[in-house]
């Protein structure tokens, strides 16, 4: 698999990233889908171990332009997982109470505890993306946030959280197609928000904000991966592969809190 991790020493230029890229999986869609099925199952098995071991905390951050595929990614990757096994935290326009606090306040409450996987559907990065594009706070305020975010994520990592951040990279043509699909398929119409067209006009501003965020906050303790996402099946394959490799690297073990199960088997026979 190609390595989509962003190396801040070698900053990403989003305008040069091909959202259609399929790496070594060109003309191998069927095989890729089969491989993805295996990864889906492995995520489920590894999640069970993660929960049982009660040691690691996993935070997965998903960011993308509108229609970029965040919801579809969550649905596909965690389809096989016990519904009790993962939590999703979706970050929308902040409430009044949230706005009365610092921007990390609502985020910190949702981070994973031991044995948990939490997926952020949007995240604290909105505070250097939509907030920057729409000038919801002055530049002097949002500019400082990259540093806060790196420090916040470093603290989480130092305290035992493994963080993986995925930017799902689609291009403008793909977004147009996805919006049209939403407008022409009755069961998808609900997803269309006329405001999305205004956001689309700011494509360049958003890309600039994303590019800065990715380059300034891809760290050894919380890396960003820039995933080509025009093709859902390739996106799913890349992301699930990274998650599985990370979970495997934990070398997790089921705990065995009792010494001699045989004794209890005997006791149970006579119970
Ligand atoms: P959706 O993910 O389509 O349900 O939309 C959620 C909306 O909330 C998006 O338009 C985001 O840009 C917006 N949003 C999320 N976080 C913030 C934030 N911190 N400030 C302003 N808008 C936000
Ligand atoms: Mg939306």
Tab-separated table of C-alpha atoms and ligand atoms in Angstrom:
chain	number	residue	atom	x	y	z
A	1	UNK	CA	0.000	0.000	0.000
A	2	UNK	CA	1.206	3.525	-0.705
A	3	UNK	CA	2.190	5.574	2.320
A	4	UNK	CA	-0.168	8.528	2.734
A	5	UNK	CA	1.271	9.802	5.982
A	6	UNK	CA	2.089	13.505	5.855
A	7	UNK	CA	5.662	14.330	6.657
A	8	UNK	CA	5.926	17.987	7.775
A	9	UNK	CA	9.500	18.028	6.462
A	10	UNK	CA	7.995	17.462	3.043
A	11	UNK	CA	4.823	19.584	3.094
A	12	UNK	CA	1.837	18.439	1.100
A	13	UNK	CA	0.538	20.504	-1.841
A	14	UNK	CA	-3.108	19.500	-2.130
A	15	UNK	CA	-3.459	20.856	-5.660
A	16	UNK	CA	-0.920	18.229	-6.726
A	17	UNK	CA	-2.579	15.331	-4.938
A	18	UNK	CA	-4.602	13.103	-7.271
A	19	UNK	CA	-7.904	12.274	-5.595
A	20	UNK	CA	-8.391	9.495	-8.172
A	21	UNK	CA	-5.187	7.682	-7.271
A	22	UNK	CA	-5.568	3.926	-6.863
A	23	UNK	CA	-1.933	2.941	-6.270
A	24	UNK	CA	-1.222	-0.691	-7.012
A	25	UNK	CA	-4.990	-1.403	-6.978
A	26	UNK	CA	-5.719	-0.033	-10.460
A	27	UNK	CA	-7.937	-2.586	-12.257
A	28	UNK	CA	-8.116	-4.662	-9.062
A	29	UNK	CA	-11.345	-3.329	-7.572
A	30	UNK	CA	-12.857	-6.774	-6.980
A	31	UNK	CA	-9.748	-7.987	-5.198
A	32	UNK	CA	-9.565	-4.771	-3.182
A	33	UNK	CA	-13.137	-5.221	-1.988
A	34	UNK	CA	-12.359	-8.774	-0.905
A	35	UNK	CA	-9.286	-7.608	0.966
A	36	UNK	CA	-11.389	-4.890	2.598
A	37	UNK	CA	-13.912	-7.501	3.817
A	38	UNK	CA	-11.059	-9.274	5.601
A	39	UNK	CA	-9.888	-6.012	7.154
A	40	UNK	CA	-13.427	-5.196	8.320
A	41	UNK	CA	-13.518	-8.520	10.164
A	42	UNK	CA	-10.071	-7.975	11.614
A	43	UNK	CA	-11.059	-4.550	12.937
A	44	UNK	CA	-13.933	-6.258	14.762
A	45	UNK	CA	-11.671	-8.918	16.286
A	46	UNK	CA	-9.026	-6.407	17.300
A	47	UNK	CA	-11.652	-4.116	18.835
A	48	UNK	CA	-12.848	-6.975	21.039
A	49	UNK	CA	-9.312	-7.532	22.281
A	50	UNK	CA	-8.809	-3.808	22.805
A	51	UNK	CA	-11.899	-3.685	24.974
A	52	UNK	CA	-10.959	-6.819	26.913
A	53	UNK	CA	-7.399	-5.688	27.530
A	54	UNK	CA	-8.557	-2.288	28.762
A	55	UNK	CA	-5.233	-0.598	28.119
A	56	UNK	CA	-5.108	1.321	24.843
A	57	UNK	CA	-7.157	4.362	23.884
A	58	UNK	CA	-7.685	4.998	20.165
A	59	UNK	CA	-8.784	8.256	18.602
A	60	UNK	CA	-9.586	8.407	14.898
A	61	UNK	CA	-10.157	11.858	13.415
A	62	UNK	CA	-11.992	12.223	10.091
A	63	UNK	CA	-12.016	15.472	8.165
A	64	UNK	CA	-13.109	16.210	4.602
A	65	UNK	CA	-14.812	18.728	2.371
A	66	UNK	CA	-18.621	18.408	2.169
A	67	UNK	CA	-19.595	15.069	0.599
A	68	UNK	CA	-16.035	13.849	1.136
A	69	UNK	CA	-17.225	10.542	2.572
A	70	UNK	CA	-16.814	10.767	6.341
A	71	UNK	CA	-20.156	9.108	7.092
A	72	UNK	CA	-19.631	6.404	4.487
A	73	UNK	CA	-16.184	5.651	5.869
A	74	UNK	CA	-17.491	5.183	9.396
A	75	UNK	CA	-20.323	2.969	8.178
A	76	UNK	CA	-18.069	0.784	6.061
A	77	UNK	CA	-15.121	0.385	8.412
A	78	UNK	CA	-17.074	-0.439	11.518
A	79	UNK	CA	-19.866	-2.481	9.944
A	80	UNK	CA	-18.612	-5.701	11.539
A	81	UNK	CA	-17.857	-4.196	14.930
A	82	UNK	CA	-20.016	-4.783	17.989
A	83	UNK	CA	-22.171	-1.623	18.240
A	84	UNK	CA	-21.038	-1.304	21.844
A	85	UNK	CA	-17.449	-1.265	20.683
A	86	UNK	CA	-16.991	2.133	19.116
A	87	UNK	CA	-18.256	5.610	19.785
A	88	UNK	CA	-18.703	8.338	17.219
A	89	UNK	CA	-18.524	11.989	18.219
A	90	UNK	CA	-19.864	14.393	15.571
A	91	UNK	CA	-18.916	18.024	15.882
A	92	UNK	CA	-21.477	20.438	14.466
A	93	UNK	CA	-21.834	24.216	14.679
A	94	UNK	CA	-21.036	24.911	18.345
A	95	UNK	CA	-23.897	25.608	20.744
A	96	UNK	CA	-24.002	28.806	22.767
A	97	UNK	CA	-22.666	26.964	25.784
A	98	UNK	CA	-19.799	25.531	23.727
A	99	UNK	CA	-19.004	28.957	22.306
A	100	UNK	CA	-18.805	30.323	25.838
A	101	UNK	CA	-15.803	28.033	26.386
A	102	UNK	CA	-12.479	27.498	24.671
A	103	UNK	CA	-12.713	25.461	21.450
A	104	UNK	CA	-11.112	22.346	22.948
A	105	UNK	CA	-13.596	22.164	25.824
A	106	UNK	CA	-16.237	20.181	23.945
A	107	UNK	CA	-13.593	18.036	22.306
A	108	UNK	CA	-11.747	16.892	25.408
A	109	UNK	CA	-14.963	15.487	26.871
A	110	UNK	CA	-15.273	13.065	23.955
A	111	UNK	CA	-11.772	11.559	23.809
A	112	UNK	CA	-11.465	7.787	24.326
A	113	UNK	CA	-10.934	6.115	27.653
A	114	UNK	CA	-9.023	2.829	28.132
A	115	UNK	CA	-10.275	0.064	25.865
A	116	UNK	CA	-12.216	2.499	23.689
A	117	UNK	CA	-12.145	3.510	20.044
A	118	UNK	CA	-13.644	6.937	19.387
A	119	UNK	CA	-14.165	8.323	15.908
A	120	UNK	CA	-14.369	12.068	15.500
A	121	UNK	CA	-16.670	12.987	12.604
A	122	UNK	CA	-15.244	16.499	12.188
A	123	UNK	CA	-13.256	17.686	15.149
A	124	UNK	CA	-11.296	20.531	16.743
A	125	UNK	CA	-9.817	21.050	13.275
A	126	UNK	CA	-13.015	22.860	12.275
A	127	UNK	CA	-11.653	25.639	14.477
A	128	UNK	CA	-8.840	26.223	11.982
A	129	UNK	CA	-10.937	25.365	8.887
A	130	UNK	CA	-14.504	26.717	8.705
A	131	UNK	CA	-13.637	29.218	11.426
A	132	UNK	CA	-10.674	30.486	9.413
A	133	UNK	CA	-12.466	30.528	6.046
A	134	UNK	CA	-15.443	32.449	7.455
A	135	UNK	CA	-13.356	34.608	9.761
A	136	UNK	CA	-15.474	33.590	12.749
A	137	UNK	CA	-12.550	34.702	14.911
A	138	UNK	CA	-9.693	37.039	13.939
A	139	UNK	CA	-6.554	35.578	12.367
A	140	UNK	CA	-4.560	36.473	15.481
A	141	UNK	CA	-6.774	34.001	17.355
A	142	UNK	CA	-6.903	31.041	14.926
A	143	UNK	CA	-3.187	31.286	14.078
A	144	UNK	CA	-2.286	30.291	17.622
A	145	UNK	CA	-4.485	27.227	17.507
A	146	UNK	CA	-2.122	24.967	15.555
A	147	UNK	CA	0.264	25.146	18.460
A	148	UNK	CA	-2.493	24.488	21.003
A	149	UNK	CA	-3.720	21.544	18.999
A	150	UNK	CA	-0.259	19.991	18.785
A	151	UNK	CA	0.197	20.420	22.518
A	152	UNK	CA	-3.271	19.042	23.282
A	153	UNK	CA	-2.693	15.985	21.113
A	154	UNK	CA	0.772	15.499	22.622
A	155	UNK	CA	-0.777	15.454	26.057
A	156	UNK	CA	-3.349	12.862	24.959
A	157	UNK	CA	-0.596	10.746	23.401
A	158	UNK	CA	1.663	11.020	26.470
A	159	UNK	CA	-1.269	9.835	28.550
A	160	UNK	CA	-1.728	6.738	26.397
A	161	UNK	CA	-3.914	7.718	23.435
A	162	UNK	CA	-3.059	6.571	19.944
A	163	UNK	CA	-4.215	9.179	17.435
A	164	UNK	CA	-4.773	8.655	13.704
A	165	UNK	CA	-6.052	11.526	11.577
A	166	UNK	CA	-7.467	11.088	8.075
A	167	UNK	CA	-8.148	13.778	5.527
A	168	UNK	CA	-10.371	12.316	2.795
A	169	UNK	CA	-9.226	14.063	-0.349
A	170	UNK	CA	-11.866	14.474	-3.087
A	171	UNK	CA	-11.669	16.936	-5.963
A	172	UNK	CA	-14.181	19.523	-7.110
A	173	UNK	CA	-15.540	17.411	-9.976
A	174	UNK	CA	-16.241	14.561	-7.620
A	175	UNK	CA	-18.036	16.878	-5.204
A	176	UNK	CA	-20.257	18.147	-8.027
A	177	UNK	CA	-21.170	14.570	-8.936
A	178	UNK	CA	-21.930	13.699	-5.334
A	179	UNK	CA	-24.139	16.776	-4.881
A	180	UNK	CA	-25.991	15.916	-8.112
A	181	UNK	CA	-26.507	12.390	-6.853
A	182	UNK	CA	-27.971	13.762	-3.635
A	183	UNK	CA	-30.330	15.982	-5.636
A	184	UNK	CA	-31.494	13.263	-8.007
A	185	UNK	CA	-31.829	10.223	-5.752
A	186	UNK	CA	-34.895	10.572	-3.507
A	187	UNK	CA	-33.341	8.699	-0.579
A	188	UNK	CA	-30.276	10.942	-0.686
A	189	UNK	CA	-32.084	14.259	-1.043
A	190	UNK	CA	-32.184	14.798	2.714
A	191	UNK	CA	-28.411	15.035	2.726
A	192	UNK	CA	-28.364	18.074	0.460
A	193	UNK	CA	-28.042	21.390	2.162
A	194	UNK	CA	-28.342	24.475	-0.122
A	195	UNK	CA	-25.658	26.113	2.034
A	196	UNK	CA	-23.209	23.511	0.711
A	197	UNK	CA	-23.189	25.403	-2.604
A	198	UNK	CA	-21.962	28.566	-0.880
A	199	UNK	CA	-19.230	26.555	0.793
A	200	UNK	CA	-18.296	25.079	-2.571
A	201	UNK	CA	-17.595	28.598	-3.857
A	202	UNK	CA	-14.913	28.829	-1.184
A	203	UNK	CA	-13.174	25.652	-2.370
A	204	UNK	CA	-9.804	27.357	-2.759
A	205	UNK	CA	-9.958	28.936	0.689
A	206	UNK	CA	-10.856	25.604	2.250
A	207	UNK	CA	-8.045	23.814	0.442
A	208	UNK	CA	-5.574	26.433	1.681
A	209	UNK	CA	-6.872	26.024	5.228
A	210	UNK	CA	-6.689	22.215	4.995
A	211	UNK	CA	-3.200	22.332	3.574
A	212	UNK	CA	-1.966	24.487	6.437
A	213	UNK	CA	-3.684	22.340	9.034
A	214	UNK	CA	-2.234	19.125	7.603
A	215	UNK	CA	1.284	20.494	7.341
A	216	UNK	CA	1.316	22.230	10.721
A	217	UNK	CA	-0.264	19.450	12.774
A	218	UNK	CA	1.007	16.176	11.339
A	219	UNK	CA	3.229	15.106	14.198
A	220	UNK	CA	4.938	11.868	15.252
A	221	UNK	CA	2.345	11.529	18.019
A	222	UNK	CA	-0.694	12.398	15.884
A	223	UNK	CA	-0.006	11.927	12.162
A	224	UNK	CA	-2.266	13.013	9.329
A	225	UNK	CA	-2.899	10.752	6.372
A	226	UNK	CA	-4.040	12.374	3.113
A	227	UNK	CA	-6.197	9.665	1.530
A	228	UNK	CA	-7.283	9.809	-2.142
A	229	UNK	CA	-11.031	9.526	-1.707
A	230	UNK	CA	-12.764	9.890	-5.073
A	231	UNK	CA	-13.231	6.108	-5.106
A	232	UNK	CA	-14.899	4.900	-1.927
A	233	UNK	CA	-13.546	1.361	-2.162
A	234	UNK	CA	-9.947	2.544	-2.362
A	235	UNK	CA	-10.467	5.037	0.472
A	236	UNK	CA	-11.935	2.294	2.653
A	237	UNK	CA	-9.090	-0.061	1.863
A	238	UNK	CA	-6.382	2.497	2.687
A	239	UNK	CA	-7.910	3.656	5.951
A	240	UNK	CA	-8.815	0.206	7.226
A	241	UNK	CA	-5.319	-1.006	6.409
A	242	UNK	CA	-3.750	1.760	8.510
A	243	UNK	CA	-6.115	1.140	11.412
A	244	UNK	CA	-5.518	-2.612	11.377
A	245	UNK	CA	-1.736	-2.201	11.223
A	246	UNK	CA	-1.880	0.168	14.181
A	247	UNK	CA	-4.116	-2.099	16.261
A	248	UNK	CA	-1.973	-5.128	15.418
A	249	UNK	CA	1.134	-3.294	16.602
A	250	UNK	CA	-0.324	-3.170	20.119
A	251	UNK	CA	0.204	-6.957	20.436
A	252	UNK	CA	-2.851	-7.150	22.606
A	253	UNK	CA	-3.604	-10.070	24.888
A	254	UNK	CA	-6.834	-11.194	26.450
A	255	UNK	CA	-6.425	-10.862	30.205
A	256	UNK	CA	-6.815	-14.029	32.282
A	257	UNK	CA	-7.665	-12.798	35.746
A	258	UNK	CA	-8.196	-16.280	37.230
A	259	UNK	CA	-5.441	-18.851	37.693
A	260	UNK	CA	-7.127	-22.194	37.285
A	261	UNK	CA	-10.350	-22.274	35.292
A	262	UNK	CA	-10.445	-26.085	35.857
A	263	UNK	CA	-11.255	-25.538	39.498
A	264	UNK	CA	-14.302	-23.481	38.546
A	265	UNK	CA	-15.353	-25.988	35.926
A	266	UNK	CA	-15.399	-28.636	38.672
A	267	UNK	CA	-17.300	-26.347	41.021
A	268	UNK	CA	-19.805	-25.541	38.282
A	269	UNK	CA	-20.401	-29.250	37.573
A	270	UNK	CA	-21.581	-29.713	41.147
A	271	UNK	CA	-23.440	-26.407	41.349
B	1	LIG	P1	-22.406	18.178	8.853
B	1	LIG	O1	-21.133	17.497	9.214
B	1	LIG	O2	-22.687	18.163	7.389
B	1	LIG	O3	-23.573	17.686	9.657
B	1	LIG	O4	-22.268	19.723	9.178
B	1	LIG	C1	-21.774	20.200	10.367
B	1	LIG	C2	-21.471	21.653	10.179
B	1	LIG	O5	-20.947	22.166	11.401
B	1	LIG	C3	-20.412	21.900	9.130
B	1	LIG	O6	-20.860	22.875	8.243
B	1	LIG	C4	-19.226	22.389	9.919
B	1	LIG	O7	-18.422	23.297	9.220
B	1	LIG	C5	-19.897	23.030	11.118
B	1	LIG	N1	-18.989	23.142	12.261
B	1	LIG	C6	-18.393	22.148	12.934
B	1	LIG	N2	-17.572	22.635	13.897
B	1	LIG	C7	-17.655	23.980	13.809
B	1	LIG	C8	-17.031	25.043	14.516
B	1	LIG	N3	-16.150	24.823	15.485
B	1	LIG	N4	-17.367	26.297	14.166
B	1	LIG	C9	-18.251	26.532	13.190
B	1	LIG	N5	-18.860	25.585	12.481
B	1	LIG	C10	-18.567	24.310	12.773
B	2	LIG	MG1	-23.001	18.689	5.405
